[in-house]
Amino acid sequence: MKPLWKRMIAAGCAVTLTMGCSACGGKTDSSESSTEGGKDEIAEVSVMFGTVYNTDGTQEVQDAVNKISIDEINVEVEFVPISLFQYGDQLNLMISGGEQLDVAAAFPSLSVLYSKGQLMPLDDLITEYGQGLAEEVGQDYLNGCRLGGEIYGIPILCGFAYSSGLSYSVDLAEELGIDMSNVTSLDDLDAILAEVHEKDPDIYAIAAKSTSASLVNQMLTCDMLSDSIGVLMDPENGTTIESLYETETYKQLALKVRDWYEKGYIMKDQASTSETLLSLIAADKAFCGITNYTPGIEMEQMSSTNGKRVKVIPISDPLVSSTSVSVSTMCIPITCSDTTAAMKFLNLLYTNAEVINLIDWGIEGVHYVKNEDGTIRYPDGVTAETSTYNIGTQFMNANELLSYVWEGNDPNLWQEKVAFEENAIASNALGFNFDSSSVKTQMTAVSNVINQYEDALGNGTVDVESTLPQFIKALKDAGIDDIITEKQKQFDEFLATK
């Protein structure tokens, strides 16, 4: 598969792994402040970004960014830092309240903001003022953010390819004497789980990654097409949309998980617990679980395990799915006061390493220092808790590929990412976005049915042979066949244009 980032890798740019719409209805361009090459009047844009930790030093960072942006594009920015945990709600409130906001990450998703009519179309703006970002992202991936025929988002460059991975506690593996060296697929798991349970029946041999997806869902390798209500079981070559829960694949995985549950490998309240895999590993309560795999994922996971070592084994081929491109995007809200200036600043974000590293890490020597190998760390005497600028959300900021690598990661992390993506399968549905407006009622009803049944089935807490037929009947009564038919129609039209 063609890599996204060869130009940046060739230039030797180091980057980081994070620690740890409808027709235009907004304001029009302010042409006087955005005239090409004009320096008479500086345009102003507000930029929202998510944060996890301390942002007391934001003004200092903003001033440093403005020295660059005013000189290069005649644009002055005002940062709007928002807690990541409130980001989606605050973004919606600002846009629906008519507050000026010019650049933001599209949370909770591009399709949600589009359905509310909260986004500006970007095609003409990219053509005129976003040539640099278009080169970095690539037209194929920009097309993955088309809704209703127009581009409404710009993919955040943080890696699009993922495979299924088996995350396990290295500490528990060593303590129990579990040899993981020959594990390469799901088929190898049964023997491992049996050995773990035999040696320490008081820990969970396997646990779900989070409360948002069951064990079965985490083991699936199909393209979920954003909502799992009509999926592509063969992402590489498939052309037929299927009801996931009626497939033999889903049934066999559900039977496998049910067997694990009955053998005591899984916690009894897995379907309702608020515990995550990483919190259980941190407490030495779980041995392993199914997660995503991408190079560098282990450092990211260990930021949540209180120092407990984690190893992640890839157990499926890497895939760039239909939604991996559009799930994290930058956008221009309809409350933008100057779309020209907003696109100019977005173009700068995707092409200027100095700007990205200021936003991601702050001021060199104050908020971070460089190591001899090119990675970065906190200055002596500064910690994650005491740093005055430590956003913790580098994955949300346009082009993570231009950002420094945090110490502990391989300095060649992004070369590894490139190699991983070169070998990934590109879904046949890459660029397809389903417009569910004509089956909105059925979508709501089917989603309710899935919420009622899937957690229990997917985590092994109910009998599969008796419950799965009830689940399928309830889905059909709720109108899933109408959704499948409409999605197939739109997918056929999409394939005809490829």
GROMACS .gro file of C-alpha atoms in nm:
model
  498
    1MET     CA    1   0.000   0.000   0.000
    2LYS     CA    2   0.134   0.347  -0.087
    3PRO     CA    3   0.274   0.517   0.226
    4LEU     CA    4   0.160   0.862   0.326
    5TRP     CA    5   0.475   1.001   0.465
    6LYS     CA    6   0.773   0.922   0.240
    7ARG     CA    7   0.854   1.286   0.185
    8MET     CA    8   0.870   1.357   0.558
    9ILE     CA    9   1.068   1.043   0.633
   10ALA     CA   10   1.314   1.125   0.356
   11ALA     CA   11   1.360   1.464   0.513
   12GLY     CA   12   1.443   1.295   0.843
   13CYS     CA   13   1.152   1.438   1.037
   14ALA     CA   14   1.105   1.278   1.378
   15VAL     CA   15   0.754   1.240   1.504
   16THR     CA   16   0.576   1.131   1.818
   17LEU     CA   17   0.344   0.874   1.958
   18THR     CA   18   0.112   1.033   2.211
   19MET     CA   19   0.185   0.968   2.571
   20GLY     CA   20   0.035   0.834   2.824
   21CYS     CA   21  -2.198   1.842   0.746
   22SER     CA   22  -2.424   2.002   0.514
   23ALA     CA   23  -2.413   2.296   0.275
   24CYS     CA   24  -2.224   2.604   0.389
   25GLY     CA   25  -2.431   2.801   0.635
   26GLY     CA   26  -2.161   2.998   0.813
   27LYS     CA   27  -2.005   3.336   0.772
   28THR     CA   28  -1.830   3.423   0.450
   29ASP     CA   29  -1.461   3.496   0.398
   30SER     CA   30  -1.321   3.823   0.518
   31SER     CA   31  -1.140   3.894   0.193
   32GLU     CA   32  -0.973   4.213   0.306
   33SER     CA   33  -0.782   4.033   0.582
   34SER     CA   34  -0.693   3.732   0.369
   35THR     CA   35  -0.577   3.879   0.042
   36GLU     CA   36  -0.302   3.669  -0.113
   37GLY     CA   37   0.032   3.794   0.009
   38GLY     CA   38  -0.126   4.090   0.184
   39LYS     CA   39   0.044   4.218   0.499
   40ASP     CA   40  -0.169   4.526   0.563
   41GLU     CA   41  -0.423   4.360   0.791
   42ILE     CA   42  -0.364   4.048   0.997
   43ALA     CA   43  -0.640   3.787   0.993
   44GLU     CA   44  -0.743   3.632   1.324
   45VAL     CA   45  -0.852   3.272   1.378
   46SER     CA   46  -0.949   3.078   1.688
   47VAL     CA   47  -0.821   2.722   1.718
   48MET     CA   48  -0.969   2.468   1.962
   49PHE     CA   49  -0.752   2.182   2.083
   50GLY     CA   50  -0.804   1.912   2.343
   51THR     CA   51  -0.605   1.881   2.663
   52VAL     CA   52  -0.558   1.624   2.939
   53TYR     CA   53  -0.311   1.790   3.171
   54ASN     CA   54  -0.182   2.142   3.250
   55THR     CA   55  -0.210   2.426   2.998
   56ASP     CA   56  -0.112   2.725   3.213
   57GLY     CA   57   0.166   2.801   2.965
   58THR     CA   58  -0.067   2.829   2.665
   59GLN     CA   59  -0.014   3.205   2.619
   60GLU     CA   60   0.362   3.161   2.587
   61VAL     CA   61   0.312   2.888   2.328
   62GLN     CA   62   0.050   3.093   2.142
   63ASP     CA   63   0.287   3.389   2.120
   64ALA     CA   64   0.561   3.168   1.975
   65VAL     CA   65   0.324   3.020   1.717
   66ASN     CA   66   0.204   3.366   1.616
   67LYS     CA   67   0.560   3.483   1.545
   68ILE     CA   68   0.566   3.214   1.275
   69SER     CA   69   0.209   3.230   1.147
   70ILE     CA   70   0.199   3.610   1.114
   71ASP     CA   71   0.527   3.611   0.927
   72GLU     CA   72   0.442   3.322   0.695
   73ILE     CA   73   0.066   3.353   0.630
   74ASN     CA   74  -0.039   3.684   0.790
   75VAL     CA   75  -0.265   3.500   1.037
   76GLU     CA   76  -0.279   3.543   1.415
   77VAL     CA   77  -0.421   3.256   1.618
   78GLU     CA   78  -0.599   3.243   1.951
   79PHE     CA   79  -0.592   2.901   2.115
   80VAL     CA   80  -0.899   2.760   2.289
   81PRO     CA   81  -0.779   2.470   2.508
   82ILE     CA   82  -1.062   2.239   2.617
   83SER     CA   83  -1.047   1.929   2.834
   84LEU     CA   84  -1.052   1.620   2.615
   85PHE     CA   85  -1.329   1.476   2.830
   86GLN     CA   86  -1.553   1.776   2.754
   87TYR     CA   87  -1.430   1.844   2.402
   88GLY     CA   88  -1.722   1.707   2.201
   89ASP     CA   89  -1.984   1.877   2.419
   90GLN     CA   90  -1.802   2.210   2.417
   91LEU     CA   91  -1.749   2.199   2.042
   92ASN     CA   92  -2.120   2.140   1.987
   93LEU     CA   93  -2.215   2.417   2.230
   94MET     CA   94  -1.985   2.670   2.066
   95ILE     CA   95  -2.106   2.595   1.715
   96SER     CA   96  -2.476   2.572   1.802
   97GLY     CA   97  -2.441   2.892   2.006
   98GLY     CA   98  -2.294   3.077   1.711
   99GLU     CA   99  -1.956   3.145   1.876
  100GLN     CA  100  -1.667   3.216   1.643
  101LEU     CA  101  -1.456   2.906   1.599
  102ASP     CA  102  -1.234   2.866   1.297
  103VAL     CA  103  -1.035   2.543   1.332
  104ALA     CA  104  -1.104   2.232   1.542
  105ALA     CA  105  -1.074   1.855   1.554
  106ALA     CA  106  -1.407   1.700   1.453
  107PHE     CA  107  -1.537   1.532   1.769
  108PRO     CA  108  -1.721   1.308   1.833
  109SER     CA  109  -1.695   1.238   1.460
  110LEU     CA  110  -1.704   1.404   1.122
  111SER     CA  111  -2.033   1.238   1.030
  112VAL     CA  112  -2.205   1.358   1.348
  113LEU     CA  113  -2.103   1.720   1.291
  114TYR     CA  114  -2.200   1.693   0.925
  115SER     CA  115  -2.545   1.556   1.011
  116LYS     CA  116  -2.601   1.864   1.230
  117GLY     CA  117  -2.499   2.101   0.953
  118GLN     CA  118  -2.204   2.229   1.156
  119LEU     CA  119  -1.924   2.202   0.899
  120MET     CA  120  -1.794   2.406   0.606
  121PRO     CA  121  -1.720   2.227   0.276
  122LEU     CA  122  -1.348   2.236   0.203
  123ASP     CA  123  -1.289   2.139  -0.163
  124ASP     CA  124  -1.237   2.488  -0.303
  125LEU     CA  125  -1.044   2.604   0.003
  126ILE     CA  126  -0.803   2.309  -0.022
  127THR     CA  127  -0.750   2.374  -0.393
  128GLU     CA  128  -0.675   2.742  -0.334
  129TYR     CA  129  -0.497   2.751   0.001
  130GLY     CA  130  -0.431   2.392   0.109
  131GLN     CA  131  -0.195   2.255  -0.154
  132GLY     CA  132   0.065   2.162   0.106
  133LEU     CA  133  -0.171   1.963   0.326
  134ALA     CA  134  -0.322   1.797   0.018
  135GLU     CA  135   0.025   1.673  -0.075
  136GLU     CA  136   0.092   1.543   0.274
  137VAL     CA  137  -0.245   1.372   0.320
  138GLY     CA  138  -0.302   1.250  -0.037
  139GLN     CA  139  -0.616   1.278  -0.245
  140ASP     CA  140  -0.732   0.922  -0.176
  141TYR     CA  141  -0.744   0.989   0.196
  142LEU     CA  142  -0.901   1.332   0.151
  143ASN     CA  143  -1.173   1.158  -0.049
  144GLY     CA  144  -1.233   0.939   0.256
  145CYS     CA  145  -1.377   1.250   0.422
  146ARG     CA  146  -1.637   1.318   0.153
  147LEU     CA  147  -1.996   1.347   0.269
  148GLY     CA  148  -2.271   1.429   0.023
  149GLY     CA  149  -2.007   1.460  -0.247
  150GLU     CA  150  -1.791   1.723  -0.077
  151ILE     CA  151  -1.488   1.711   0.154
  152TYR     CA  152  -1.571   1.825   0.508
  153GLY     CA  153  -1.265   1.707   0.700
  154ILE     CA  154  -0.890   1.662   0.671
  155PRO     CA  155  -0.753   1.336   0.813
  156ILE     CA  156  -0.523   1.379   1.111
  157LEU     CA  157  -0.194   1.213   1.020
  158CYS     CA  158  -0.133   0.978   1.310
  159GLY     CA  159  -0.136   0.642   1.128
  160PHE     CA  160  -0.433   0.481   0.955
  161ALA     CA  161  -0.340   0.112   0.959
  162TYR     CA  162  -0.420  -0.118   1.251
  163SER     CA  163  -0.431  -0.490   1.310
  164SER     CA  164  -0.579  -0.691   1.593
  165GLY     CA  165  -0.331  -0.736   1.874
  166LEU     CA  166  -0.301  -0.949   2.186
  167SER     CA  167  -0.193  -0.727   2.477
  168TYR     CA  168  -0.055  -0.917   2.773
  169SER     CA  169   0.117  -0.851   3.104
  170VAL     CA  170   0.488  -0.925   3.074
  171ASP     CA  171   0.515  -0.930   3.452
  172LEU     CA  172   0.246  -1.197   3.490
  173ALA     CA  173   0.386  -1.398   3.199
  174GLU     CA  174   0.724  -1.412   3.372
  175GLU     CA  175   0.574  -1.481   3.713
  176LEU     CA  176   0.358  -1.767   3.583
  177GLY     CA  177   0.612  -1.900   3.334
  178ILE     CA  178   0.386  -1.848   3.031
  179ASP     CA  179   0.574  -1.873   2.698
  180MET     CA  180   0.419  -1.626   2.451
  181SER     CA  181   0.684  -1.662   2.181
  182ASN     CA  182   0.474  -1.889   1.957
  183VAL     CA  183   0.149  -1.690   1.974
  184THR     CA  184   0.065  -1.556   1.627
  185SER     CA  185  -0.314  -1.585   1.593
  186LEU     CA  186  -0.640  -1.630   1.779
  187ASP     CA  187  -0.608  -2.006   1.732
  188ASP     CA  188  -0.314  -2.003   1.975
  189LEU     CA  189  -0.514  -1.841   2.254
  190ASP     CA  190  -0.707  -2.139   2.391
  191ALA     CA  191  -0.397  -2.318   2.515
  192ILE     CA  192  -0.253  -1.998   2.666
  193LEU     CA  193  -0.574  -1.912   2.851
  194ALA     CA  194  -0.602  -2.265   2.985
  195GLU     CA  195  -0.245  -2.250   3.116
  196VAL     CA  196  -0.297  -1.911   3.280
  197HIS     CA  197  -0.618  -2.026   3.448
  198GLU     CA  198  -0.457  -2.346   3.572
  199LYS     CA  199  -0.159  -2.163   3.723
  200ASP     CA  200  -0.357  -1.876   3.879
  201PRO     CA  201  -0.737  -1.914   3.873
  202ASP     CA  202  -0.776  -1.593   4.073
  203ILE     CA  203  -0.681  -1.367   3.782
  204TYR     CA  204  -0.883  -1.318   3.463
  205ALA     CA  205  -0.707  -1.500   3.181
  206ILE     CA  206  -0.860  -1.256   2.930
  207ALA     CA  207  -1.055  -0.930   2.960
  208ALA     CA  208  -1.225  -0.688   2.724
  209LYS     CA  209  -1.027  -0.380   2.620
  210SER     CA  210  -1.296  -0.138   2.736
  211THR     CA  211  -1.668  -0.104   2.797
  212SER     CA  212  -1.725   0.022   2.442
  213ALA     CA  213  -1.675  -0.312   2.263
  214SER     CA  214  -1.724  -0.677   2.351
  215LEU     CA  215  -1.456  -0.943   2.325
  216VAL     CA  216  -1.615  -1.074   2.005
  217ASN     CA  217  -1.618  -0.730   1.845
  218GLN     CA  218  -1.251  -0.685   1.930
  219MET     CA  219  -1.165  -1.010   1.752
  220LEU     CA  220  -1.342  -0.924   1.427
  221THR     CA  221  -1.129  -0.829   1.127
  222CYS     CA  222  -1.406  -0.707   0.895
  223ASP     CA  223  -1.466  -0.345   0.792
  224MET     CA  224  -1.741  -0.229   1.027
  225LEU     CA  225  -1.836   0.060   0.793
  226SER     CA  226  -1.857   0.300   1.089
  227ASP     CA  227  -2.160   0.152   1.267
  228SER     CA  228  -2.149  -0.232   1.245
  229ILE     CA  229  -2.504  -0.222   1.105
  230GLY     CA  230  -2.413  -0.374   0.773
  231VAL     CA  231  -2.045  -0.467   0.734
  232LEU     CA  232  -1.792  -0.580   0.474
  233MET     CA  233  -1.672  -0.921   0.593
  234ASP     CA  234  -1.397  -0.936   0.328
  235PRO     CA  235  -1.247  -0.587   0.340
  236GLU     CA  236  -0.995  -0.641   0.061
  237ASN     CA  237  -1.221  -0.784  -0.210
  238GLY     CA  238  -1.577  -0.784  -0.077
  239THR     CA  239  -1.863  -0.605  -0.248
  240THR     CA  240  -2.155  -0.741  -0.044
  241ILE     CA  241  -2.288  -0.571   0.269
  242GLU     CA  242  -2.388  -0.827   0.533
  243SER     CA  243  -2.563  -0.827   0.866
  244LEU     CA  244  -2.269  -0.898   1.099
  245TYR     CA  245  -2.475  -1.083   1.359
  246GLU     CA  246  -2.614  -1.326   1.101
  247THR     CA  247  -2.270  -1.435   0.979
  248GLU     CA  248  -2.111  -1.766   1.072
  249THR     CA  249  -1.798  -1.575   1.175
  250TYR     CA  250  -1.984  -1.388   1.448
  251LYS     CA  251  -2.152  -1.705   1.573
  252GLN     CA  252  -1.828  -1.903   1.595
  253LEU     CA  253  -1.650  -1.622   1.782
  254ALA     CA  254  -1.946  -1.591   2.020
  255LEU     CA  255  -1.930  -1.966   2.086
  256LYS     CA  256  -1.556  -1.940   2.153
  257VAL     CA  257  -1.602  -1.657   2.403
  258ARG     CA  258  -1.893  -1.843   2.567
  259ASP     CA  259  -1.663  -2.144   2.611
  260TRP     CA  260  -1.400  -1.919   2.777
  261TYR     CA  261  -1.666  -1.775   3.005
  262GLU     CA  262  -1.790  -2.117   3.114
  263LYS     CA  263  -1.432  -2.227   3.186
  264GLY     CA  264  -1.380  -1.928   3.414
  265TYR     CA  265  -1.132  -1.740   3.196
  266ILE     CA  266  -1.348  -1.423   3.186
  267MET     CA  267  -1.489  -1.216   3.473
  268LYS     CA  268  -1.853  -1.297   3.539
  269ASP     CA  269  -1.966  -0.934   3.506
  270GLN     CA  270  -1.760  -0.861   3.193
  271ALA     CA  271  -2.070  -0.729   3.013
  272SER     CA  272  -2.139  -0.466   3.276
  273THR     CA  273  -1.805  -0.384   3.439
  274SER     CA  274  -1.647  -0.038   3.418
  275GLU     CA  275  -1.298  -0.190   3.445
  276THR     CA  276  -1.074  -0.174   3.137
  277LEU     CA  277  -0.809  -0.420   3.029
  278LEU     CA  278  -0.525  -0.184   3.116
  279SER     CA  279  -0.663  -0.102   3.461
  280LEU     CA  280  -0.691  -0.475   3.531
  281ILE     CA  281  -0.336  -0.538   3.408
  282ALA     CA  282  -0.215  -0.251   3.628
  283ALA     CA  283  -0.374  -0.424   3.928
  284ASP     CA  284  -0.242  -0.771   3.830
  285LYS     CA  285  -0.601  -0.888   3.786
  286ALA     CA  286  -0.593  -0.977   3.414
  287PHE     CA  287  -0.338  -1.150   3.195
  288CYS     CA  288  -0.435  -1.040   2.843
  289GLY     CA  289  -0.693  -0.893   2.609
  290ILE     CA  290  -0.759  -0.810   2.243
  291THR     CA  291  -0.664  -0.455   2.139
  292ASN     CA  292  -0.548  -0.269   1.830
  293TYR     CA  293  -0.188  -0.308   1.718
  294THR     CA  294   0.030  -0.048   1.552
  295PRO     CA  295   0.401   0.023   1.602
  296GLY     CA  296   0.458   0.206   1.930
  297ILE     CA  297   0.131   0.095   2.088
  298GLU     CA  298   0.307  -0.063   2.384
  299MET     CA  299   0.443   0.268   2.515
  300GLU     CA  300   0.097   0.418   2.482
  301GLN     CA  301  -0.062   0.134   2.676
  302MET     CA  302   0.203   0.134   2.948
  303SER     CA  303   0.119   0.496   3.026
  304SER     CA  304  -0.201   0.351   3.178
  305THR     CA  305  -0.061   0.049   3.364
  306ASN     CA  306   0.128   0.213   3.653
  307GLY     CA  307   0.462   0.085   3.534
  308LYS     CA  308   0.346  -0.269   3.458
  309ARG     CA  309   0.509  -0.393   3.138
  310VAL     CA  310   0.285  -0.468   2.841
  311LYS     CA  311   0.366  -0.653   2.521
  312VAL     CA  312   0.135  -0.647   2.216
  313ILE     CA  313   0.148  -0.928   1.960
  314PRO     CA  314  -0.012  -0.862   1.617
  315ILE     CA  315  -0.255  -1.145   1.542
  316SER     CA  316  -0.410  -1.031   1.212
  317ASP     CA  317  -0.304  -0.854   0.894
  318PRO     CA  318  -0.300  -0.472   0.915
  319LEU     CA  319  -0.598  -0.296   0.762
  320VAL     CA  320  -0.683   0.057   0.657
  321SER     CA  321  -1.059   0.050   0.700
  322SER     CA  322  -1.328   0.277   0.561
  323THR     CA  323  -1.345   0.469   0.888
  324SER     CA  324  -0.980   0.476   0.996
  325VAL     CA  325  -0.928   0.778   0.770
  326SER     CA  326  -1.235   0.980   0.869
  327VAL     CA  327  -1.251   0.890   1.238
  328SER     CA  328  -0.999   1.162   1.335
  329THR     CA  329  -1.011   1.478   1.127
  330MET     CA  330  -0.957   1.852   1.138
  331CYS     CA  331  -1.246   2.070   1.026
  332ILE     CA  332  -1.366   2.427   0.977
  333PRO     CA  333  -1.694   2.489   1.165
  334ILE     CA  334  -1.974   2.694   1.010
  335THR     CA  335  -1.913   2.964   1.272
  336CYS     CA  336  -1.575   3.036   1.112
  337SER     CA  337  -1.530   3.409   1.052
  338ASP     CA  338  -1.264   3.378   0.781
  339THR     CA  339  -1.242   3.047   0.598
  340THR     CA  340  -0.944   3.159   0.389
  341ALA     CA  341  -0.737   3.234   0.699
  342ALA     CA  342  -0.855   2.912   0.863
  343MET     CA  343  -0.742   2.701   0.567
  344LYS     CA  344  -0.409   2.885   0.551
  345PHE     CA  345  -0.347   2.800   0.914
  346LEU     CA  346  -0.453   2.436   0.860
  347ASN     CA  347  -0.206   2.420   0.572
  348LEU     CA  348   0.065   2.551   0.807
  349LEU     CA  349  -0.026   2.289   1.070
  350TYR     CA  350   0.020   2.006   0.823
  351THR     CA  351   0.350   2.133   0.678
  352ASN     CA  352   0.541   2.323   0.949
  353ALA     CA  353   0.724   2.108   1.205
  354GLU     CA  354   0.811   2.404   1.426
  355VAL     CA  355   0.444   2.501   1.466
  356ILE     CA  356   0.331   2.145   1.536
  357ASN     CA  357   0.601   2.089   1.797
  358LEU     CA  358   0.514   2.415   1.972
  359ILE     CA  359   0.151   2.307   1.998
  360ASP     CA  360   0.233   1.947   2.087
  361TRP     CA  361   0.516   2.001   2.334
  362GLY     CA  362   0.552   2.371   2.414
  363ILE     CA  363   0.875   2.570   2.439
  364GLU     CA  364   1.206   2.387   2.409
  365GLY     CA  365   1.411   2.424   2.726
  366VAL     CA  366   1.102   2.514   2.928
  367HIS     CA  367   0.855   2.233   2.864
  368TYR     CA  368   1.087   1.976   2.704
  369VAL     CA  369   1.450   1.912   2.612
  370LYS     CA  370   1.607   1.697   2.342
  371ASN     CA  371   1.803   1.380   2.402
  372GLU     CA  372   2.106   1.282   2.198
  373ASP     CA  373   1.902   1.034   1.994
  374GLY     CA  374   1.652   1.303   1.889
  375THR     CA  375   1.376   1.200   2.127
  376ILE     CA  376   1.251   1.446   2.388
  377ARG     CA  377   1.178   1.442   2.762
  378TYR     CA  378   1.091   1.678   3.046
  379PRO     CA  379   1.368   1.914   3.159
  380ASP     CA  380   1.545   1.823   3.481
  381GLY     CA  381   1.322   1.906   3.775
  382VAL     CA  382   1.005   1.908   3.562
  383THR     CA  383   0.749   1.627   3.567
  384ALA     CA  384   0.420   1.555   3.396
  385GLU     CA  385   0.248   1.698   3.702
  386THR     CA  386   0.457   2.017   3.732
  387SER     CA  387   0.498   2.110   3.365
  388THR     CA  388   0.303   2.424   3.279
  389TYR     CA  389   0.229   2.293   2.928
  390ASN     CA  390   0.153   1.924   2.889
  391ILE     CA  391  -0.152   1.872   2.668
  392GLY     CA  392  -0.132   1.492   2.627
  393THR     CA  393  -0.336   1.503   2.305
  394GLN     CA  394  -0.078   1.512   2.026
  395PHE     CA  395  -0.290   1.265   1.830
  396MET     CA  396  -0.552   1.540   1.777
  397ASN     CA  397  -0.325   1.800   1.621
  398ALA     CA  398  -0.329   1.775   1.241
  399ASN     CA  399   0.007   1.615   1.164
  400GLU     CA  400   0.156   1.405   1.440
  401LEU     CA  401   0.413   1.287   1.186
  402LEU     CA  402   0.603   1.615   1.219
  403SER     CA  403   0.617   1.594   1.596
  404TYR     CA  404   0.909   1.478   1.809
  405VAL     CA  405   0.924   1.126   1.952
  406TRP     CA  406   0.892   1.106   2.331
  407GLU     CA  407   1.169   0.915   2.504
  408GLY     CA  408   1.106   0.545   2.554
  409ASN     CA  409   0.978   0.506   2.200
  410ASP     CA  410   1.205   0.395   1.918
  411PRO     CA  411   1.354   0.709   1.758
  412ASN     CA  412   1.264   0.546   1.422
  413LEU     CA  413   0.901   0.505   1.521
  414TRP     CA  414   0.761   0.667   1.210
  415GLN     CA  415   0.978   0.464   0.974
  416GLU     CA  416   0.821   0.164   1.145
  417LYS     CA  417   0.477   0.315   1.094
  418VAL     CA  418   0.549   0.363   0.723
  419ALA     CA  419   0.662   0.003   0.680
  420PHE     CA  420   0.353  -0.117   0.868
  421GLU     CA  421   0.119   0.084   0.647
  422GLU     CA  422   0.297  -0.021   0.328
  423ASN     CA  423   0.200  -0.379   0.411
  424ALA     CA  424  -0.159  -0.299   0.511
  425ILE     CA  425  -0.470  -0.407   0.325
  426ALA     CA  426  -0.668  -0.114   0.192
  427SER     CA  427  -1.038  -0.180   0.241
  428ASN     CA  428  -1.247  -0.194  -0.073
  429ALA     CA  429  -1.473   0.053   0.110
  430LEU     CA  430  -1.198   0.310   0.176
  431GLY     CA  431  -1.361   0.645   0.105
  432PHE     CA  432  -1.718   0.516   0.147
  433ASN     CA  433  -1.941   0.705   0.390
  434PHE     CA  434  -2.297   0.585   0.446
  435ASP     CA  435  -2.575   0.844   0.445
  436SER     CA  436  -2.832   0.696   0.683
  437SER     CA  437  -3.085   0.980   0.661
  438SER     CA  438  -3.339   0.774   0.464
  439VAL     CA  439  -3.335   0.496   0.727
  440LYS     CA  440  -3.293   0.711   1.036
  441THR     CA  441  -3.581   0.549   1.225
  442GLN     CA  442  -3.453   0.198   1.156
  443MET     CA  443  -3.099   0.298   1.259
  444THR     CA  444  -3.224   0.409   1.599
  445ALA     CA  445  -3.433   0.096   1.651
  446VAL     CA  446  -3.153  -0.139   1.541
  447SER     CA  447  -2.898   0.040   1.760
  448ASN     CA  448  -3.127  -0.012   2.059
  449VAL     CA  449  -3.150  -0.383   1.985
  450ILE     CA  450  -2.772  -0.414   1.954
  451ASN     CA  451  -2.731  -0.238   2.287
  452GLN     CA  452  -2.975  -0.483   2.442
  453TYR     CA  453  -2.810  -0.805   2.320
  454GLU     CA  454  -2.454  -0.764   2.197
  455ASP     CA  455  -2.264  -0.700   2.520
  456ALA     CA  456  -2.400  -1.019   2.671
  457LEU     CA  457  -2.348  -1.231   2.360
  458GLY     CA  458  -2.010  -1.082   2.279
  459ASN     CA  459  -1.875  -1.133   2.629
  460GLY     CA  460  -1.999  -1.490   2.676
  461THR     CA  461  -2.248  -1.427   2.956
  462VAL     CA  462  -2.548  -1.586   2.778
  463ASP     CA  463  -2.610  -1.906   2.583
  464VAL     CA  464  -2.535  -1.846   2.215
  465GLU     CA  465  -2.756  -2.114   2.060
  466SER     CA  466  -3.071  -1.980   2.224
  467THR     CA  467  -2.995  -1.606   2.242
  468LEU     CA  468  -2.845  -1.538   1.899
  469PRO     CA  469  -3.166  -1.633   1.709
  470GLN     CA  470  -3.363  -1.399   1.939
  471PHE     CA  471  -3.111  -1.123   1.866
  472ILE     CA  472  -3.137  -1.174   1.490
  473LYS     CA  473  -3.517  -1.174   1.499
  474ALA     CA  474  -3.521  -0.853   1.702
  475LEU     CA  475  -3.284  -0.692   1.451
  476LYS     CA  476  -3.510  -0.786   1.162
  477ASP     CA  477  -3.817  -0.659   1.345
  478ALA     CA  478  -3.634  -0.330   1.401
  479GLY     CA  479  -3.563  -0.290   1.028
  480ILE     CA  480  -3.204  -0.401   0.976
  481ASP     CA  481  -3.285  -0.540   0.630
  482ASP     CA  482  -3.395  -0.191   0.520
  483ILE     CA  483  -3.059  -0.053   0.634
  484ILE     CA  484  -2.863  -0.330   0.461
  485THR     CA  485  -3.053  -0.268   0.136
  486GLU     CA  486  -2.992   0.107   0.146
  487LYS     CA  487  -2.626   0.069   0.242
  488GLN     CA  488  -2.575  -0.186  -0.038
  489LYS     CA  489  -2.734   0.054  -0.287
  490GLN     CA  490  -2.502   0.337  -0.183
  491PHE     CA  491  -2.199   0.106  -0.176
  492ASP     CA  492  -2.272  -0.017  -0.530
  493GLU     CA  493  -2.287   0.346  -0.643
  494PHE     CA  494  -1.960   0.415  -0.466
  495LEU     CA  495  -1.788   0.115  -0.628
  496ALA     CA  496  -1.908   0.227  -0.969
  497THR     CA  497  -1.718   0.555  -0.928
  498LYS     CA  498  -1.387   0.396  -0.821
   0.00000   0.00000   0.00000
